[in-house]
Structures are given as C-alpha cells and as structure tokens.
Tab-separated table of N, CA and C in Angstrom:
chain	number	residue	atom	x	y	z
E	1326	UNK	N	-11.967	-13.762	9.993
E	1326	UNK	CA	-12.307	-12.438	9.559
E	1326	UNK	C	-12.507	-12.367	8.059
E	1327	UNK	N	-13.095	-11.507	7.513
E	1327	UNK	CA	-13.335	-11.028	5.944
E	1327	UNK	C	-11.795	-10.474	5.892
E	1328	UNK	N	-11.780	-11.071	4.192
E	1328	UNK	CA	-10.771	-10.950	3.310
E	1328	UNK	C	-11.094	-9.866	2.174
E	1329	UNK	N	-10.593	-8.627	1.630
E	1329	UNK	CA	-11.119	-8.035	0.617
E	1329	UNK	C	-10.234	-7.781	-0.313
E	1330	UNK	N	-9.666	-8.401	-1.777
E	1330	UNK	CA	-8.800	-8.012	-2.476
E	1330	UNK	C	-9.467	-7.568	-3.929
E	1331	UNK	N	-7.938	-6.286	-3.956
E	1331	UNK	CA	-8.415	-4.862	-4.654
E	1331	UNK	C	-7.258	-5.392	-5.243
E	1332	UNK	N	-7.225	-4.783	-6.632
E	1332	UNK	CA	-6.323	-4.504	-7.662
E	1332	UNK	C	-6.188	-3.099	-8.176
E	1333	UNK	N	-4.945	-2.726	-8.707
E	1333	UNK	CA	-4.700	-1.712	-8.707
E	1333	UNK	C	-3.631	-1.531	-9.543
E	1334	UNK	N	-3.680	-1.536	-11.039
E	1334	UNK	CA	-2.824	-1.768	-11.985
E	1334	UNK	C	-2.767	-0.687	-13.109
E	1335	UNK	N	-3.129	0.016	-12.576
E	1335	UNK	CA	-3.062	1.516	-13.574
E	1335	UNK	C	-2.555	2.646	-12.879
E	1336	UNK	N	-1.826	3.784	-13.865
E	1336	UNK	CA	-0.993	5.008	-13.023
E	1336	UNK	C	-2.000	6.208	-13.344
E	1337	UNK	N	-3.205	5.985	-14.497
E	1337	UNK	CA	-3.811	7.249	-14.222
E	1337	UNK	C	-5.041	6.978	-13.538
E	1338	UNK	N	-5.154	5.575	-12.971
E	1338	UNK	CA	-6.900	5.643	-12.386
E	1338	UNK	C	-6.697	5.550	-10.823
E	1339	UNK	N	-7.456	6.775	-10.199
E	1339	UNK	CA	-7.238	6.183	-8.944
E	1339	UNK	C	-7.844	5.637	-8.287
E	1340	UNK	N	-7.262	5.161	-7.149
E	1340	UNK	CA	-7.868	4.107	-6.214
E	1340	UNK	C	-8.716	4.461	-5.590
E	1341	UNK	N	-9.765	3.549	-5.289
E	1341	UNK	CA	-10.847	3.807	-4.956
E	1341	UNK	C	-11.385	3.962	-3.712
E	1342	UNK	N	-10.778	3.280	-2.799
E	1342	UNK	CA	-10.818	2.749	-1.550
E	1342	UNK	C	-10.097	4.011	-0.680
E	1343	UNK	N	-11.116	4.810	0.307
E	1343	UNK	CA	-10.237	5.476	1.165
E	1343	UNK	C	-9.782	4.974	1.996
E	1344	UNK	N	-10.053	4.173	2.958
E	1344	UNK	CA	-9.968	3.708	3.705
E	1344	UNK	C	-9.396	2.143	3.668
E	1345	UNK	N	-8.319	1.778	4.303
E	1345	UNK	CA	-7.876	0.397	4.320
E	1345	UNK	C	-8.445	0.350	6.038
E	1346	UNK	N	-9.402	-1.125	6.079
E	1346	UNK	CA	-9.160	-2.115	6.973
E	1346	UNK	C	-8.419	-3.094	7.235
E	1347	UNK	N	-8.701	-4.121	8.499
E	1347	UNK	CA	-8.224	-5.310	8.487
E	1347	UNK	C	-8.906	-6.140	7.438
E	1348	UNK	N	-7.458	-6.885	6.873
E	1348	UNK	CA	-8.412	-8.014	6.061
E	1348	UNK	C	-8.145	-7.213	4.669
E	1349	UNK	N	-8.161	-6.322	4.216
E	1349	UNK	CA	-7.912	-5.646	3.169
E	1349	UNK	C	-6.830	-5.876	2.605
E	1350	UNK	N	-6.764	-6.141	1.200
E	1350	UNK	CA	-5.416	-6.607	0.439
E	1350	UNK	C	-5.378	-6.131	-0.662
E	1351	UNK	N	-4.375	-5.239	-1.026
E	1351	UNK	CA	-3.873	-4.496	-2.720
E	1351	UNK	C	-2.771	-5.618	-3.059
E	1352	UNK	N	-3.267	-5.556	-4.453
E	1352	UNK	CA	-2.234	-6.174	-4.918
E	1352	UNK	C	-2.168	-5.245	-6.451
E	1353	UNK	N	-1.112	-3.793	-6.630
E	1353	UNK	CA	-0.679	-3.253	-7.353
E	1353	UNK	C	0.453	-3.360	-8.360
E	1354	UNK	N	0.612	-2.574	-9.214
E	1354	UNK	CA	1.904	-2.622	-9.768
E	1354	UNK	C	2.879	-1.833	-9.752
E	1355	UNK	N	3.801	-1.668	-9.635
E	1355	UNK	CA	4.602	-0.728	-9.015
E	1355	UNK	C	4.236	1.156	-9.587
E	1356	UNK	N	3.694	1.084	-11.360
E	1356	UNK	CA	3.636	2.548	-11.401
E	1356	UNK	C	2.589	2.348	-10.849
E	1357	UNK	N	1.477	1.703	-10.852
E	1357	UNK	CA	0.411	2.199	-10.232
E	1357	UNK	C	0.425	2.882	-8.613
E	1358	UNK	N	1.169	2.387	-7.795
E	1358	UNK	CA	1.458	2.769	-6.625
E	1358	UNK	C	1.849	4.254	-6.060
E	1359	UNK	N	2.606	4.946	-7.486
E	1359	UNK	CA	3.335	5.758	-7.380
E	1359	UNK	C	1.968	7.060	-7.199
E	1360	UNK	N	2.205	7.697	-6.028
E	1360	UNK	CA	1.335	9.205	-6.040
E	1360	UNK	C	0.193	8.771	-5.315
E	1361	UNK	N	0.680	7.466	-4.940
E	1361	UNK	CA	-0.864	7.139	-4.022
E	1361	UNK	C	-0.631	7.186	-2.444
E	1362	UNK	N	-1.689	7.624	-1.448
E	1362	UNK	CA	-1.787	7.673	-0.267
E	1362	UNK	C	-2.681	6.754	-0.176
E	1363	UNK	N	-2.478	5.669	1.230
E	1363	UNK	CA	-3.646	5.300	1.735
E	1363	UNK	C	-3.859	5.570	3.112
E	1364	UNK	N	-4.937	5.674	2.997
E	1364	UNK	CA	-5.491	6.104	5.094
E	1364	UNK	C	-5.980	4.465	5.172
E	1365	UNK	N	-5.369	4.038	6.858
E	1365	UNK	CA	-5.464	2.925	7.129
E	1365	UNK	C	-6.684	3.477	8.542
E	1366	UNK	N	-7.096	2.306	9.241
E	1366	UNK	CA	-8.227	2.825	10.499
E	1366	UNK	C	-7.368	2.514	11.603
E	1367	UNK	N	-7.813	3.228	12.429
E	1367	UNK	CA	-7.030	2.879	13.883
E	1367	UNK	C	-6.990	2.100	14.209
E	1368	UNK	N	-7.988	0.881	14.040
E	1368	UNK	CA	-8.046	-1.136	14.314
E	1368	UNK	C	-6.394	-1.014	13.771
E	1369	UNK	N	-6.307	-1.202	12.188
E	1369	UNK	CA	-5.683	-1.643	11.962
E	1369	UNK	C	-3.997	-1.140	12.641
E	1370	UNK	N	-4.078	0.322	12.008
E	1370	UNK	CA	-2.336	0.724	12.731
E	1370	UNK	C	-2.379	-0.025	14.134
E	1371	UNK	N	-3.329	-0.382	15.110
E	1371	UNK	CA	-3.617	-0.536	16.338
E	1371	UNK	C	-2.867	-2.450	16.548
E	1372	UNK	N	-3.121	-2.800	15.184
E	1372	UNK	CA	-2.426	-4.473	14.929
E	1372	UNK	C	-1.466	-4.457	13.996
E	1373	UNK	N	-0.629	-3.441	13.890
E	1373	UNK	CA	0.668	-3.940	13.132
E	1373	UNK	C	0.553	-2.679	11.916
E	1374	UNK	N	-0.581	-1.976	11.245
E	1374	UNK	CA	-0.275	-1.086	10.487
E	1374	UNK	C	-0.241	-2.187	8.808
E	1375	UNK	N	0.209	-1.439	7.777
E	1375	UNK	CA	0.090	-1.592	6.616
E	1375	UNK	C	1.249	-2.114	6.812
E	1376	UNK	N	1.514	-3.462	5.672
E	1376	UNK	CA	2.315	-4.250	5.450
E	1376	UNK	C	2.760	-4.466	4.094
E	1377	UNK	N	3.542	-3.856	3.306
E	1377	UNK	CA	4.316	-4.459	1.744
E	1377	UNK	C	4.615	-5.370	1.629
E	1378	UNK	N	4.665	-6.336	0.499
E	1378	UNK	CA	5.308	-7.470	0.446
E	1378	UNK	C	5.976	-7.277	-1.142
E	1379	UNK	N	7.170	-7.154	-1.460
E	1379	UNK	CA	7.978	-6.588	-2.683
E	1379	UNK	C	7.983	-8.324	-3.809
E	1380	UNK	N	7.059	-8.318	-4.580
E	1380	UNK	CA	7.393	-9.549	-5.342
E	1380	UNK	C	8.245	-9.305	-6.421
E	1381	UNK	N	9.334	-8.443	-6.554
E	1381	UNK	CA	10.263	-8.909	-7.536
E	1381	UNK	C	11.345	-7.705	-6.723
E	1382	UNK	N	12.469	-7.756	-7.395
E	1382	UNK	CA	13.612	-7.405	-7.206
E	1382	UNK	C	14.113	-6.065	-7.589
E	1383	UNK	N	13.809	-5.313	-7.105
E	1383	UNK	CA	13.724	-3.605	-7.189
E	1383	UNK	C	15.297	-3.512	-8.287
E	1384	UNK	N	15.399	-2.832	-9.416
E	1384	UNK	CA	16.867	-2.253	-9.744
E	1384	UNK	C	17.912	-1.552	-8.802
E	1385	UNK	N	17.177	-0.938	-8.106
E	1385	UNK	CA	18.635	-0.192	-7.221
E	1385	UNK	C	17.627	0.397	-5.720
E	1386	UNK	N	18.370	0.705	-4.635
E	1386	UNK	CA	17.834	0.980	-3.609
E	1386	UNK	C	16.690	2.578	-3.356
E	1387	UNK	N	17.235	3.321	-4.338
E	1387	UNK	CA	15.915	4.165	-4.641
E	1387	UNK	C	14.664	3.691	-4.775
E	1388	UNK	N	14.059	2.895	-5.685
E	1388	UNK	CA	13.369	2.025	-6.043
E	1388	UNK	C	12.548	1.581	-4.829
E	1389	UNK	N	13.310	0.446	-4.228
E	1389	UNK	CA	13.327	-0.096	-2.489
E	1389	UNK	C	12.596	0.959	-1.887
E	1390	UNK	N	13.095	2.021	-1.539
E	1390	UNK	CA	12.976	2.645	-0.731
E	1390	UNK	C	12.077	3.705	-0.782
E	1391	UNK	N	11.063	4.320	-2.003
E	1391	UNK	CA	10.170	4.450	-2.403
E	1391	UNK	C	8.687	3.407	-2.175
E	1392	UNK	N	9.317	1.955	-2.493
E	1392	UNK	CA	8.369	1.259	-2.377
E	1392	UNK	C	7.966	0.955	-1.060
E	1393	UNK	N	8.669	1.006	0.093
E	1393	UNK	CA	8.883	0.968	1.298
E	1393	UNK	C	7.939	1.998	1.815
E	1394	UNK	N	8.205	3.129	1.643
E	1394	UNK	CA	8.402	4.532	1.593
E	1394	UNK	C	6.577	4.297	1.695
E	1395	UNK	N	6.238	3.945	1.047
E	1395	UNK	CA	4.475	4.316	0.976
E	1395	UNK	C	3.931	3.883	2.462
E	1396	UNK	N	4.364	2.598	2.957
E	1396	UNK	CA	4.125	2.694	4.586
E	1396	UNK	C	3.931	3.807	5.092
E	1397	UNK	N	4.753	4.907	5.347
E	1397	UNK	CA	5.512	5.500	6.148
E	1397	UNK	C	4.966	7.022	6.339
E	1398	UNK	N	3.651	7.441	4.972
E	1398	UNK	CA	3.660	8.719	4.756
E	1398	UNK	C	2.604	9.297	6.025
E	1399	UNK	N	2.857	10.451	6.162
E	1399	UNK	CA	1.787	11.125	6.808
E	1399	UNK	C	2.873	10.950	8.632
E	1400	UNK	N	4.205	10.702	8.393
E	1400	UNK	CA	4.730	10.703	9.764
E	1400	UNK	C	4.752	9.006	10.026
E	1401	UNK	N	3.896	8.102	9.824
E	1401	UNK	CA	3.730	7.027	10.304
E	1401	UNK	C	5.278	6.048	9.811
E	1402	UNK	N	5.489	5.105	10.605
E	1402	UNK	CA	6.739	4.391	10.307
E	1402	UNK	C	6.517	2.722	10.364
C-alpha cells in the first residue's frame, strides 16, 4: 500500500490534511498536536483506527493522557 508522511511541528499552523487514511503517518511535536482534531475514514477506524506512538517520556500522567487523549475525541476510543 502507499505510505504518506506529514509533519507537523508548529502550534499556530494548522494541519492540513482533513482526512487521515490508511498508510498515512504524522509525525508531530507535542505543542503542535495540542487543539488538533483529526477525522480518520471508515477503511481505516474499520482496521484498527488511529494509532500514537509516544517517543519520549511524558513529565507526569496528565501529559500521557492528553497525548493519548487525541485518539479518542469525537466519542471514539
């Protein structure tokens, strides 16, 4: 399948991409993340949904759980 990686390293520009497919990959920085929604397509929630991967070590479980937390919005878990 196609691979598409987006960057996303700024807190006042937003992202561009409405839509996440399969194959689609952010790789952000944590403020940048903050205040952002993404709409994923039914393929995808349909194979597992949006997936985080945390590359460093959050300060305290707020943090965590915010970053987590972006999965999850709109009801989805």
């Amino acid at each position: 399948g196609n691979c598409n990686i987006y960057t996303y390293d700024r807190a006042y520009r937003k992202f561009e991409k409405s839509e996440l497919n399969p194959g689609d990959i952010i790789i952000a920085t944590n403020i940048a993340g903050r205040g952002t929604d993404l709409t994923i397509v039914k393929l995808l929630e349909a194979n597992g949904g949006l997936h985080v991967i945390l590359s460093y070590m959050p300060g305290n479980l707020r943090v965590q759980q915010q970053v987590f937390g972006r999965t999850a919005r709109g009801g989805k878990r």
